[in-house]
Coordinates of C-alpha atoms in Angstrom, one line a residue:
Chain S
M1 CA 73.3 53.5 112.5
S2 CA 71.9 56.8 113.7
L3 CA 68.6 57.9 112.1
L4 CA 69.7 61.5 112.2
A5 CA 73.1 60.9 110.5
R6 CA 71.5 59.1 107.6
R7 CA 68.6 61.5 107.2
N8 CA 70.7 64.7 107.6
L9 CA 72.8 63.6 104.6
L10 CA 69.9 62.5 102.4
H11 CA 67.5 65.3 103.2
D12 CA 69.5 68.0 101.6
K13 CA 70.4 66.3 98.3
V14 CA 72.1 69.2 96.8
R15 CA 74.4 69.7 99.9
F16 CA 75.1 65.9 99.9
A17 CA 75.9 66.0 96.2
V18 CA 78.3 68.9 96.9
T19 CA 79.9 66.9 99.7
L20 CA 80.3 63.8 97.5
T21 CA 81.7 65.9 94.7
G22 CA 84.4 67.2 97.0
V23 CA 85.2 63.7 98.2
V24 CA 85.1 62.2 94.6
F25 CA 87.3 65.0 93.3
A26 CA 89.8 64.5 96.1
I27 CA 90.0 60.8 95.3
L28 CA 90.4 61.3 91.6
L29 CA 93.1 63.8 92.2
M30 CA 95.0 61.4 94.5
V31 CA 94.5 58.4 92.2
V32 CA 95.7 60.3 89.1
Q33 CA 98.7 61.9 90.8
F34 CA 99.6 58.9 92.9
G35 CA 98.8 56.6 90.0
L36 CA 101.2 58.5 87.7
F37 CA 103.9 58.2 90.4
V38 CA 103.3 54.5 90.8
G39 CA 103.3 54.2 87.0
F40 CA 106.6 56.1 86.9
L41 CA 108.1 53.7 89.5
E42 CA 106.8 50.6 87.7
T43 CA 108.0 51.9 84.3
T44 CA 111.5 52.6 85.5
S45 CA 112.0 49.2 86.9
N46 CA 109.5 46.9 85.1
N47 CA 112.2 44.6 83.6
V48 CA 113.7 44.0 87.0
S49 CA 110.3 43.4 88.7
H50 CA 109.1 40.9 86.0
S51 CA 112.5 39.1 85.7
K52 CA 111.5 36.1 87.8
A53 CA 115.1 36.2 89.1
D54 CA 115.9 36.2 92.8
L55 CA 119.3 37.9 92.4
W56 CA 121.0 40.2 90.0
V57 CA 124.8 40.0 89.5
V58 CA 126.1 43.2 88.0
S59 CA 129.5 44.7 87.3
K60 CA 131.0 46.5 90.3
G61 CA 129.6 50.0 90.6
V62 CA 126.5 49.5 88.4
R63 CA 123.8 51.4 90.3
Y64 CA 120.7 51.0 88.1
F65 CA 119.2 48.7 85.5
D66 CA 119.5 50.7 82.3
I67 CA 123.2 51.5 82.7
G68 CA 124.5 47.9 82.8
G69 CA 125.2 47.8 79.0
W70 CA 128.2 50.0 79.5
A71 CA 129.9 47.6 82.0
P72 CA 129.8 44.0 80.7
F73 CA 131.8 41.3 82.4
S74 CA 133.2 37.9 81.5
E75 CA 130.8 35.1 81.2
R76 CA 133.2 32.9 83.1
K77 CA 131.6 34.4 86.1
L78 CA 128.3 32.7 85.2
Y79 CA 130.0 29.3 85.8
Q80 CA 131.3 30.5 89.2
I81 CA 127.9 31.6 90.1
L82 CA 126.3 28.4 89.0
G83 CA 128.7 26.5 91.3
T84 CA 127.7 28.6 94.3
P85 CA 125.6 26.8 97.0
G86 CA 121.9 27.8 96.9
V87 CA 121.9 28.7 93.2
D88 CA 119.4 26.8 91.3
S89 CA 119.9 28.3 87.8
A90 CA 121.6 31.4 86.3
A91 CA 121.4 33.0 82.9
K92 CA 123.1 35.7 81.0
Y93 CA 121.2 39.0 80.3
I94 CA 121.8 42.0 78.1
I95 CA 120.3 45.5 78.2
Q96 CA 121.7 48.0 75.8
Y97 CA 120.6 51.1 73.9
I98 CA 120.8 50.7 70.1
I99 CA 119.2 52.0 66.9
W100 CA 116.2 50.4 65.2
K101 CA 115.9 51.0 61.5
K102 CA 112.4 50.9 60.1
E103 CA 111.3 49.5 56.8
D104 CA 110.9 53.0 55.5
G105 CA 114.4 53.9 56.5
G106 CA 113.6 55.9 59.6
T107 CA 115.3 55.2 62.8
E108 CA 114.3 54.9 66.5
N109 CA 116.3 54.5 69.7
I110 CA 115.5 51.2 71.4
Q111 CA 116.7 49.2 74.3
I112 CA 117.4 45.7 73.4
V113 CA 116.8 43.1 76.0
G114 CA 118.7 39.8 75.5
F115 CA 117.6 36.9 77.8
D116 CA 118.0 33.2 77.9
P117 CA 114.8 31.7 76.4
Q118 CA 115.7 28.3 78.0
S119 CA 115.5 29.6 81.6
G120 CA 112.9 32.3 80.8
L121 CA 114.6 34.6 83.4
G122 CA 114.3 38.2 82.2
G123 CA 112.0 37.4 79.3
P124 CA 108.9 39.3 78.1
W125 CA 105.6 39.2 79.9
N126 CA 102.1 40.3 79.1
V127 CA 102.5 38.5 75.7
I128 CA 99.4 39.1 73.6
K129 CA 100.6 37.6 70.3
G130 CA 103.3 35.0 69.6
N131 CA 105.1 32.6 71.8
P132 CA 108.3 33.5 73.7
E133 CA 109.7 30.1 72.6
D134 CA 109.9 31.5 69.1
L135 CA 112.6 33.9 70.3
K136 CA 115.0 30.9 70.3
A137 CA 115.2 31.5 66.5
D138 CA 118.0 33.8 65.4
N139 CA 117.1 37.4 65.0
A140 CA 113.6 37.0 66.3
V141 CA 112.2 39.8 68.4
F142 CA 109.2 40.8 70.5
V143 CA 108.0 44.4 70.5
D144 CA 105.4 46.1 72.6
D145 CA 102.0 46.9 71.1
L146 CA 102.3 50.5 72.5
Y147 CA 105.3 51.1 70.3
R148 CA 104.3 49.3 67.1
Q149 CA 103.6 52.6 65.3
R150 CA 106.9 54.1 66.4
L151 CA 108.8 51.1 65.2
G152 CA 106.9 50.9 61.9
I153 CA 105.5 47.5 62.7
T154 CA 102.0 46.5 61.7
H155 CA 102.1 42.7 61.8
I156 CA 103.9 39.5 62.9
G157 CA 106.6 38.5 60.5
Q158 CA 107.5 42.1 59.6
V159 CA 111.2 42.8 59.5
G160 CA 113.2 45.7 60.9
E161 CA 116.9 46.2 61.3
I162 CA 119.1 46.5 64.4
N163 CA 122.7 47.6 64.0
G164 CA 122.8 46.1 60.4
Y165 CA 121.1 42.8 61.4
R166 CA 117.6 41.7 60.4
A167 CA 115.1 41.7 63.3
R168 CA 111.9 39.7 62.5
V169 CA 109.0 40.4 64.8
V170 CA 107.5 37.2 66.1
G171 CA 105.3 38.5 68.9
F172 CA 103.8 41.4 70.7
T173 CA 103.6 42.3 74.4
E174 CA 101.2 44.8 76.0
G175 CA 102.0 47.5 78.5
I176 CA 105.7 47.1 78.8
R177 CA 106.5 50.8 78.8
S178 CA 109.9 52.3 78.7
F179 CA 110.7 55.3 81.0
T180 CA 113.6 56.4 78.8
T181 CA 111.3 56.7 75.7
S182 CA 113.4 54.0 74.0
P183 CA 111.1 51.0 73.5
F184 CA 112.2 47.7 74.9
V185 CA 112.7 45.0 72.2
F186 CA 113.1 41.5 73.5
A187 CA 115.4 38.9 71.8
S188 CA 117.4 35.9 72.8
F189 CA 120.7 36.5 74.5
K190 CA 122.5 35.2 71.4
S191 CA 120.6 37.5 69.0
A192 CA 121.1 40.5 71.3
Q193 CA 124.8 39.7 71.6
N194 CA 125.0 40.0 67.8
Y195 CA 123.0 43.2 67.7
V196 CA 125.1 45.0 70.2
R197 CA 128.3 43.3 69.1
L198 CA 129.1 42.1 72.6
P199 CA 132.1 39.8 72.6
E200 CA 131.1 36.1 72.8
N201 CA 132.6 35.6 76.2
Q202 CA 130.8 38.6 77.8
T203 CA 127.5 39.3 79.5
V204 CA 125.9 42.5 80.9
Y205 CA 124.1 40.8 83.9
V206 CA 123.7 37.4 85.3
L207 CA 120.2 36.6 86.6
V208 CA 120.1 34.0 89.4
S209 CA 117.3 31.8 90.5
A210 CA 117.9 30.5 94.0
R211 CA 116.8 27.2 95.4
K212 CA 113.5 27.2 97.3
G213 CA 113.8 28.2 100.9
V214 CA 117.4 29.3 100.9
D215 CA 118.5 32.6 102.6
L216 CA 119.0 35.0 99.7
Q217 CA 121.4 37.2 101.7
Q218 CA 123.6 34.2 102.4
V219 CA 123.6 33.3 98.7
K220 CA 124.5 36.9 97.9
R221 CA 127.5 36.7 100.4
D222 CA 128.6 33.3 98.9
I223 CA 128.6 34.7 95.3
L224 CA 130.5 37.8 96.4
A225 CA 133.0 35.5 98.1
R226 CA 133.6 33.5 94.9
V227 CA 133.2 36.0 92.2
S228 CA 135.4 39.1 91.9
D229 CA 134.5 42.6 90.7
V230 CA 130.7 42.2 90.8
D231 CA 127.9 43.4 93.0
V232 CA 125.0 41.2 93.9
Y233 CA 121.5 42.5 94.7
T234 CA 118.2 40.9 95.3
T235 CA 115.5 41.8 92.8
A236 CA 113.8 44.0 95.3
E237 CA 117.1 45.8 96.1
F238 CA 118.0 46.3 92.4
R239 CA 114.4 47.5 91.6
W240 CA 114.6 50.1 94.4
M241 CA 118.1 51.2 93.3
T242 CA 116.8 51.8 89.8
Q243 CA 113.6 53.6 91.0
R244 CA 115.6 55.7 93.4
Y245 CA 118.0 56.7 90.6
W246 CA 115.3 57.8 88.2
I247 CA 113.3 59.6 91.0
F248 CA 116.1 61.6 92.4
T249 CA 118.4 62.2 89.5
T250 CA 115.9 63.3 87.0
G251 CA 113.6 66.3 87.2
A252 CA 110.7 64.2 85.9
G253 CA 111.0 61.8 88.9
V254 CA 111.1 64.6 91.5
A255 CA 108.3 66.5 89.7
T256 CA 106.1 63.3 89.7
L257 CA 106.9 62.7 93.3
I258 CA 106.0 66.3 94.3
A259 CA 102.9 66.2 92.2
A260 CA 101.8 63.0 94.0
L261 CA 102.5 64.5 97.4
L262 CA 100.6 67.7 96.3
G263 CA 97.7 65.6 95.1
L264 CA 97.6 64.0 98.5
V265 CA 97.7 67.3 100.3
V266 CA 95.1 69.0 98.1
G267 CA 92.9 65.9 98.3
V268 CA 93.2 65.9 102.1
V269 CA 92.4 69.7 102.2
V270 CA 89.4 69.4 99.9
V271 CA 87.9 66.5 101.8
A272 CA 88.5 68.2 105.2
Q273 CA 87.0 71.4 104.0
T274 CA 84.0 69.7 102.5
I275 CA 83.2 67.6 105.5
Y276 CA 83.8 70.5 107.9
A277 CA 81.4 72.7 106.0
T278 CA 78.8 69.9 105.9
T279 CA 79.1 69.4 109.7
I280 CA 79.0 73.1 110.4
D281 CA 75.9 73.4 108.3
H282 CA 74.2 71.3 110.9
I283 CA 75.8 73.0 114.0
R284 CA 72.5 74.4 115.2
E285 CA 70.9 70.9 115.1
F286 CA 73.7 69.5 117.2
G287 CA 73.1 72.3 119.7
T288 CA 69.5 71.3 119.8
L289 CA 70.5 67.6 120.2
K290 CA 72.6 68.7 123.2
A291 CA 69.8 70.6 124.7
I292 CA 67.3 67.8 124.5
G293 CA 69.6 65.5 126.3
A294 CA 71.9 63.8 123.8
S295 CA 75.3 63.1 125.3
N296 CA 78.5 64.4 123.6
L297 CA 79.2 60.7 122.7
H298 CA 75.9 60.6 120.8
I299 CA 76.7 63.8 119.0
Y300 CA 80.2 62.4 118.1
R301 CA 78.5 59.3 116.8
V302 CA 76.1 61.2 114.5
I303 CA 78.8 63.4 113.1
I304 CA 81.3 60.6 112.6
E305 CA 78.6 58.4 111.0
Q306 CA 77.8 61.3 108.6
A307 CA 81.5 61.5 107.7
I308 CA 81.8 57.8 107.2
I309 CA 78.7 57.6 105.0
S310 CA 80.1 60.4 102.9
A311 CA 83.6 58.8 102.8
V312 CA 82.3 55.4 101.7
I313 CA 79.8 56.6 99.1
G314 CA 82.4 59.2 97.8
Y315 CA 85.1 56.5 97.7
I316 CA 82.9 54.0 95.8
I317 CA 82.0 56.7 93.1
G318 CA 85.6 58.1 93.1
I319 CA 87.3 54.7 92.8
S320 CA 84.9 53.6 90.1
I321 CA 85.7 56.6 87.9
S322 CA 89.4 56.1 88.8
V323 CA 89.3 52.5 87.6
A324 CA 87.8 53.7 84.3
I325 CA 90.6 56.3 83.9
V326 CA 93.3 53.7 84.7
Y327 CA 91.7 51.4 82.1
L328 CA 91.6 54.1 79.5
S329 CA 95.2 55.1 80.2
R330 CA 96.5 51.6 79.6
R331 CA 97.3 52.4 76.0
N332 CA 99.1 55.7 76.8
E333 CA 102.8 55.9 77.2
A334 CA 102.4 57.6 80.6
A335 CA 100.9 54.9 82.8
I336 CA 98.4 55.6 85.6
L337 CA 98.5 52.5 87.8
L338 CA 96.2 51.7 90.7
P339 CA 97.5 48.6 92.5
W340 CA 94.9 47.2 95.0
P341 CA 97.1 48.0 98.1
V342 CA 97.1 51.7 96.9
A343 CA 93.3 51.5 96.4
L344 CA 92.9 50.1 99.9
A345 CA 95.2 52.7 101.4
L346 CA 93.2 55.4 99.6
F347 CA 90.0 54.0 101.2
A348 CA 91.5 54.1 104.6
L349 CA 92.9 57.6 104.0
T350 CA 89.5 58.8 102.8
V351 CA 87.8 57.5 105.9
V352 CA 90.5 58.9 108.1
M353 CA 90.4 62.3 106.4
C354 CA 86.6 62.5 106.6
V355 CA 86.5 61.4 110.2
S356 CA 89.4 63.8 111.2
A357 CA 87.7 66.7 109.5
S358 CA 84.4 65.9 111.3
V359 CA 86.3 65.6 114.6
V360 CA 87.5 69.2 114.2
S361 CA 83.8 70.3 113.8
I362 CA 82.8 68.1 116.7
H363 CA 84.9 70.3 118.9
K364 CA 82.8 73.2 117.7
A365 CA 79.5 71.3 118.0
T366 CA 80.1 70.2 121.6
R367 CA 81.2 73.6 122.7
I368 CA 78.3 75.4 121.1
D369 CA 77.1 78.6 122.7
P370 CA 73.7 77.9 124.2
V371 CA 72.4 81.3 123.0
L372 CA 72.7 79.9 119.5
V373 CA 70.2 77.1 120.5
F374 CA 67.8 79.5 122.1
K375 CA 67.7 82.3 119.5
T376 CA 66.3 82.2 116.0
Chain K
M1 CA 51.0 73.7 144.3
S2 CA 53.4 70.7 144.6
E3 CA 57.1 70.4 145.5
Q4 CA 59.9 72.7 144.3
A5 CA 60.9 71.6 140.9
I6 CA 63.6 74.3 140.5
S7 CA 65.5 76.0 143.2
V8 CA 68.0 78.6 142.4
R9 CA 70.2 80.3 145.0
N10 CA 72.5 83.3 144.5
L11 CA 73.0 82.3 140.9
T12 CA 75.6 84.4 139.0
K13 CA 76.9 84.2 135.5
V14 CA 79.8 86.5 134.5
F15 CA 80.9 86.7 130.9
E16 CA 84.5 87.9 130.4
S17 CA 84.8 90.3 127.5
G18 CA 88.4 91.5 127.3
E19 CA 89.1 93.5 130.3
A20 CA 85.5 94.0 131.2
A21 CA 83.3 91.5 133.0
V22 CA 79.6 91.4 132.2
H23 CA 77.3 90.1 135.0
A24 CA 74.6 88.5 132.8
V25 CA 72.9 87.0 135.9
N26 CA 73.7 88.5 139.2
G27 CA 72.8 86.7 142.5
V28 CA 69.4 85.4 141.5
D29 CA 67.2 83.4 144.0
L30 CA 64.2 81.7 142.5
D31 CA 62.0 78.7 143.4
I32 CA 59.5 77.3 140.9
H33 CA 57.1 74.5 141.9
G34 CA 55.5 71.7 139.9
G35 CA 52.2 72.8 138.4
E36 CA 53.3 76.4 138.2
V37 CA 53.6 78.5 135.0
A38 CA 56.3 81.1 135.6
M39 CA 57.1 83.7 133.0
L40 CA 60.5 85.4 132.9
M41 CA 60.1 88.9 131.5
G42 CA 62.4 91.8 130.9
P43 CA 64.1 93.8 128.2
S44 CA 66.6 92.3 125.8
G45 CA 69.9 91.6 127.4
S46 CA 68.4 91.5 130.9
G47 CA 69.7 87.9 131.4
K48 CA 66.5 85.9 130.9
T49 CA 67.9 83.4 128.4
T50 CA 71.2 83.1 130.4
L51 CA 69.1 82.2 133.5
L52 CA 67.0 79.7 131.5
S53 CA 70.2 78.2 130.1
M54 CA 71.6 77.7 133.6
I55 CA 68.4 76.2 134.9
G56 CA 68.4 73.9 131.8
C57 CA 72.0 72.7 132.6
I58 CA 73.3 74.0 129.3
L59 CA 75.3 76.8 130.7
R60 CA 77.4 76.5 133.8
P61 CA 77.0 79.2 136.4
T62 CA 80.0 81.2 137.6
S63 CA 78.7 80.8 141.1
G64 CA 75.6 79.9 143.0
S65 CA 73.4 76.8 143.1
V66 CA 70.8 75.2 140.8
R67 CA 68.7 72.3 142.2
I68 CA 66.5 70.3 139.9
Q69 CA 63.9 68.1 141.8
G70 CA 66.0 68.6 144.9
K71 CA 69.3 67.5 143.2
E72 CA 72.2 70.0 143.1
V73 CA 73.3 70.1 139.4
S74 CA 75.5 73.2 139.2
G75 CA 78.6 71.3 140.4
L76 CA 78.0 68.3 138.3
K77 CA 80.6 67.3 135.7
E78 CA 79.7 68.1 132.0
R79 CA 79.3 64.4 131.2
H80 CA 76.5 64.0 133.8
L81 CA 74.4 66.9 132.5
P82 CA 72.8 65.4 129.4
R83 CA 71.3 62.7 131.6
I84 CA 69.8 65.3 133.9
R85 CA 68.4 67.2 130.9
L86 CA 67.0 64.0 129.4
A87 CA 65.4 62.9 132.6
H88 CA 64.0 66.2 134.0
I89 CA 63.9 68.9 131.4
G90 CA 62.0 69.5 128.1
F91 CA 63.0 72.5 125.9
I92 CA 60.8 74.6 123.6
F93 CA 62.6 77.1 121.4
Q94 CA 61.4 80.3 119.7
G95 CA 62.7 78.9 116.3
F96 CA 61.2 75.5 117.0
N97 CA 64.6 73.8 116.3
L98 CA 63.0 70.7 114.8
F99 CA 65.3 68.5 112.8
P100 CA 64.3 69.3 109.2
A101 CA 65.5 65.9 108.0
L102 CA 63.2 64.0 110.3
T103 CA 59.4 63.8 110.0
A104 CA 57.4 65.5 112.7
G105 CA 56.8 62.1 114.3
E106 CA 60.5 61.1 114.1
N107 CA 61.5 64.4 115.8
V108 CA 59.5 63.2 118.8
E109 CA 60.5 59.6 118.6
Y110 CA 64.2 60.7 118.7
V111 CA 63.9 61.7 122.4
G112 CA 62.5 58.2 123.2
L113 CA 65.4 56.7 121.3
L114 CA 67.8 58.9 123.4
K115 CA 66.1 57.6 126.5
G116 CA 66.9 54.1 125.4
F117 CA 63.5 52.9 124.2
R118 CA 63.3 50.6 121.2
R119 CA 62.0 52.2 118.0
A120 CA 58.5 50.7 118.2
E121 CA 58.1 51.8 121.8
A122 CA 59.4 55.3 121.0
R123 CA 57.0 55.5 118.1
R124 CA 54.0 54.3 120.3
R125 CA 54.8 57.1 122.8
A126 CA 55.3 59.7 120.1
Q127 CA 51.9 58.8 118.5
A128 CA 50.2 59.2 121.9
L129 CA 51.8 62.7 122.3
F130 CA 50.6 63.6 118.8
E131 CA 47.1 62.8 119.8
Q132 CA 47.6 65.0 122.8
V133 CA 48.8 68.0 120.8
Q134 CA 46.1 67.3 118.2
L135 CA 48.4 66.6 115.3
A136 CA 47.8 62.9 114.7
N137 CA 47.4 63.5 111.0
K138 CA 50.7 65.2 110.7
Y139 CA 52.9 62.5 112.1
D140 CA 54.7 61.7 108.8
T141 CA 54.9 65.3 107.6
F142 CA 58.3 67.0 107.4
P143 CA 58.6 70.2 109.5
A144 CA 59.0 72.3 106.3
D145 CA 55.4 71.4 105.4
L146 CA 53.9 72.5 108.8
S147 CA 52.6 75.9 109.8
G148 CA 54.4 77.8 112.6
G149 CA 51.7 76.8 115.2
Q150 CA 51.9 73.2 114.1
K151 CA 55.7 73.2 114.4
Q152 CA 55.5 74.6 117.9
R153 CA 53.0 71.9 118.9
V154 CA 55.4 69.3 117.6
A155 CA 58.1 71.0 119.7
I156 CA 55.8 70.7 122.7
A157 CA 55.3 67.0 122.0
R158 CA 59.1 66.6 121.7
A159 CA 59.6 68.5 125.0
L160 CA 57.2 66.0 126.6
A161 CA 58.6 62.9 125.0
G162 CA 61.1 62.4 127.8
D163 CA 58.3 62.8 130.4
P164 CA 60.1 65.7 132.1
D165 CA 59.2 67.5 135.4
I166 CA 60.2 70.8 133.9
I167 CA 59.4 72.5 130.6
L168 CA 61.7 75.4 129.7
A169 CA 60.4 77.6 126.8
D170 CA 62.2 80.4 125.2
E171 CA 59.8 82.9 123.4
P172 CA 57.5 80.0 122.4
T173 CA 54.9 82.3 120.9
A174 CA 57.2 84.9 119.3
A175 CA 57.0 83.4 115.8
L176 CA 53.3 82.7 115.9
D177 CA 50.2 84.6 115.2
S178 CA 48.0 85.5 118.2
Q179 CA 45.6 82.6 117.7
S180 CA 48.4 80.0 117.4
G181 CA 50.3 81.6 120.2
R182 CA 47.3 81.5 122.5
A183 CA 46.7 77.8 121.6
V184 CA 50.3 76.9 122.4
M185 CA 50.1 78.8 125.7
E186 CA 46.9 77.1 126.7
M187 CA 48.5 73.8 126.0
L188 CA 51.5 74.6 128.2
T189 CA 49.2 75.9 131.0
K190 CA 47.2 72.8 130.8
L191 CA 50.3 70.7 131.1
A192 CA 51.3 72.5 134.2
H193 CA 47.9 72.5 135.9
T194 CA 46.8 69.0 135.0
R195 CA 50.1 67.1 135.0
G196 CA 52.0 69.0 137.7
R197 CA 54.9 70.1 135.5
A198 CA 56.8 73.3 136.2
V199 CA 56.7 75.5 133.1
V200 CA 59.2 78.3 132.8
I201 CA 58.7 80.7 129.9
V202 CA 60.9 83.5 128.7
T203 CA 58.8 85.9 126.8
H204 CA 58.3 89.5 125.7
D205 CA 54.8 88.7 124.6
N206 CA 52.2 90.7 126.6
R207 CA 49.4 88.9 124.9
I208 CA 50.0 85.7 126.9
V209 CA 50.8 87.3 130.3
E210 CA 47.3 86.6 131.6
L211 CA 48.0 82.9 131.3
A212 CA 50.9 82.9 133.7
D213 CA 50.6 81.9 137.4
R214 CA 53.6 84.0 138.2
I215 CA 55.6 86.8 136.5
V216 CA 59.3 87.3 137.3
E217 CA 60.7 90.5 136.0
I218 CA 64.4 90.6 135.3
E219 CA 66.6 93.6 134.7
D220 CA 70.4 93.8 134.6
G221 CA 70.7 90.2 135.6
K222 CA 68.6 90.7 138.8
I223 CA 65.0 89.9 139.8
R224 CA 63.3 93.3 140.0
R225 CA 59.8 92.0 140.7
D226 CA 58.3 88.6 141.4
H227 CA 54.5 88.4 141.6
Q228 CA 51.7 85.9 141.3
E229 CA 48.9 86.5 138.7
A230 CA 45.3 85.5 139.3
S231 CA 44.9 82.7 136.8

C-alpha cells in the first residue's frame, strides 16, 4: 500500500471525516431506500416465499397470491395432482380476506391463511410462541406479534371471532407482515374453510411438493395435461408474479421502486462528488509527484488506493449503522430488509463508485498544467 | 567544466489561445554543463518557467530538441518521461511542494521508493542527505512545523535523493528571507561545483545573482543575453 495514499487521508482528519461522512450518508441512503423496496417485495410475497412448496396450482387466470380466494376450484383436482408423476405430496390452501372481531367488539380486516398442518406446506414461520401442531385443533389460530395490538390480543389462549366462529390464539409469529395492511391469521385448512364458508369440496390453491431431483417444468406440464382449468407456477414464478403485480399496479410499489432508484442515484452522486473533491484537494501534490518522477501508473495507484480506503472504511461504518437501523425497524409495519447479497452488492457498488469518481480526477491529475507545479 | 548536461536547440513552445497563438518560448538554443550554475532571468511572462518545464520533461515542446546527458528526450513518448525525470532531474519549487502528510524525512525517502529502493535503503540514503543539508534533527518533523529555509533545504535533499545530474529550481529563494535564501543558494552552488551537477535556476532575485556562474536573460521567449559571471 502506498505510503502517500494512507498518509494523505489520515493527515487531514477533518477532510477525511467529511469524505467518510459522504460515503456513509450515501450507503445509509441506499440501504434505507433499497431496504424498503426489498422489504416491500418480501412483504407482498412472503407467504409464497416461505410456503416450502415447489409448485402452486391456481385457478386459471389467477395472477397473484392475494386474489386466489375469489376463484376457488374443486378439491377433486388435488387427487389428480397427487397422481401426477414427480409429485411427492400436495395440500389444499386457502387465502381469503375476512373480518376479525375483537373481544371489545371492534373489527379488523384480516387475511386468513388455511393450510394443511399435516404436510406443513404454506404454514406459519418465525414462530416465537406456541407450536404449529396446535393448529390441528378446531378454530385454533396463530397471529403475528406485530399485529397483536390491532387484533386486541394480549396472550395465548385469548379468543377472537372470525365470521361468527370462535378463533382461539394458540401461538405467535414474528415479522410476518402484510402488505395489504390486513394481518395474516394462520389456521388449519379445515378451520379456515369454516371461517370463509368455502364449500367442503373446494380449495383456493393446491401446494405441491415435488420429488427430489425431478424437473419442475416437466411436472408443471404433466399437471397441466391432467388437470383442467388451472395454471401451474413454480414458487419462484408465483412469487415474481405477485411482486410484479403489487409493484406495477399500485402507486406504492412504483413510488418505492422510484425512491430506491433515486436513493441509488443520489448515493452514487454523493460518493462521486465527495471522492472527486478529496482527490482534487491533493491535485498539486499529484503534480509534484509527477515532476519528481512518479509514473502515471504510480499516481493512479495512489489515487485509487485513497478511494478504496475511503470506500472500505465508509462502508464498514455505513453498513454497521444500517444493520442497527434494520434491527430497529424489525418491529415496524414497514420493513427495511438488508439481505446479505444486497449488502455485498452495496460493498461492490461503493468501491466501484469511489474508484470511478477517483478515475475522473485521475484524468485531471495526470494532465496537470506544469505551471501549477512551479508556481506558489 | 564537464560535459554538456543539457542541450537545447531551436526550442519552441506555442500556446494556442483561441485564434491567437502565443510563442512562450521561441527558438531557444542553450547548452548547460555539469558543474555549472545557470540562472534564467527575465520579466514575468518571458518564458523562463516554460523553458524550465520543457528542460524538465514536464512540458512537451512544440518544436525543437532537448537533450539530457546526450539523450534526445523531446520526441519520447509520455510514458518514458517519468523515468528520465527520476534518473536525471531533481526539482526545487518556489512553494517547496513538500507533501504535508509525510514527515520531512519521508518526503525524501519517497524518491528512493520511486527509484525502487526498499524502505530501509531509502531511509538510509535520506538520512545521509539530511546530514548534508544540516537538518538531521528535523527528520521526523512534518513540513508544517519547519521554517521556510528548512523546508527549502528538505526540498533540496529531495531533489538530490534520486542522485540526478541536473537540478532545476524555480524561484528557490523567493519565499525566503535573505539569510535563508543565501544559505540555500550556497548549498546549490556547492552541489554544482563539488559534485558536478548542472544547476538551472529561474529567479527574479538580484540578491543571489553574484552566486551564478552564468546568467541567461530571457525576454519574449527568446534569449536576449547569455553571459558568464566571475564566481
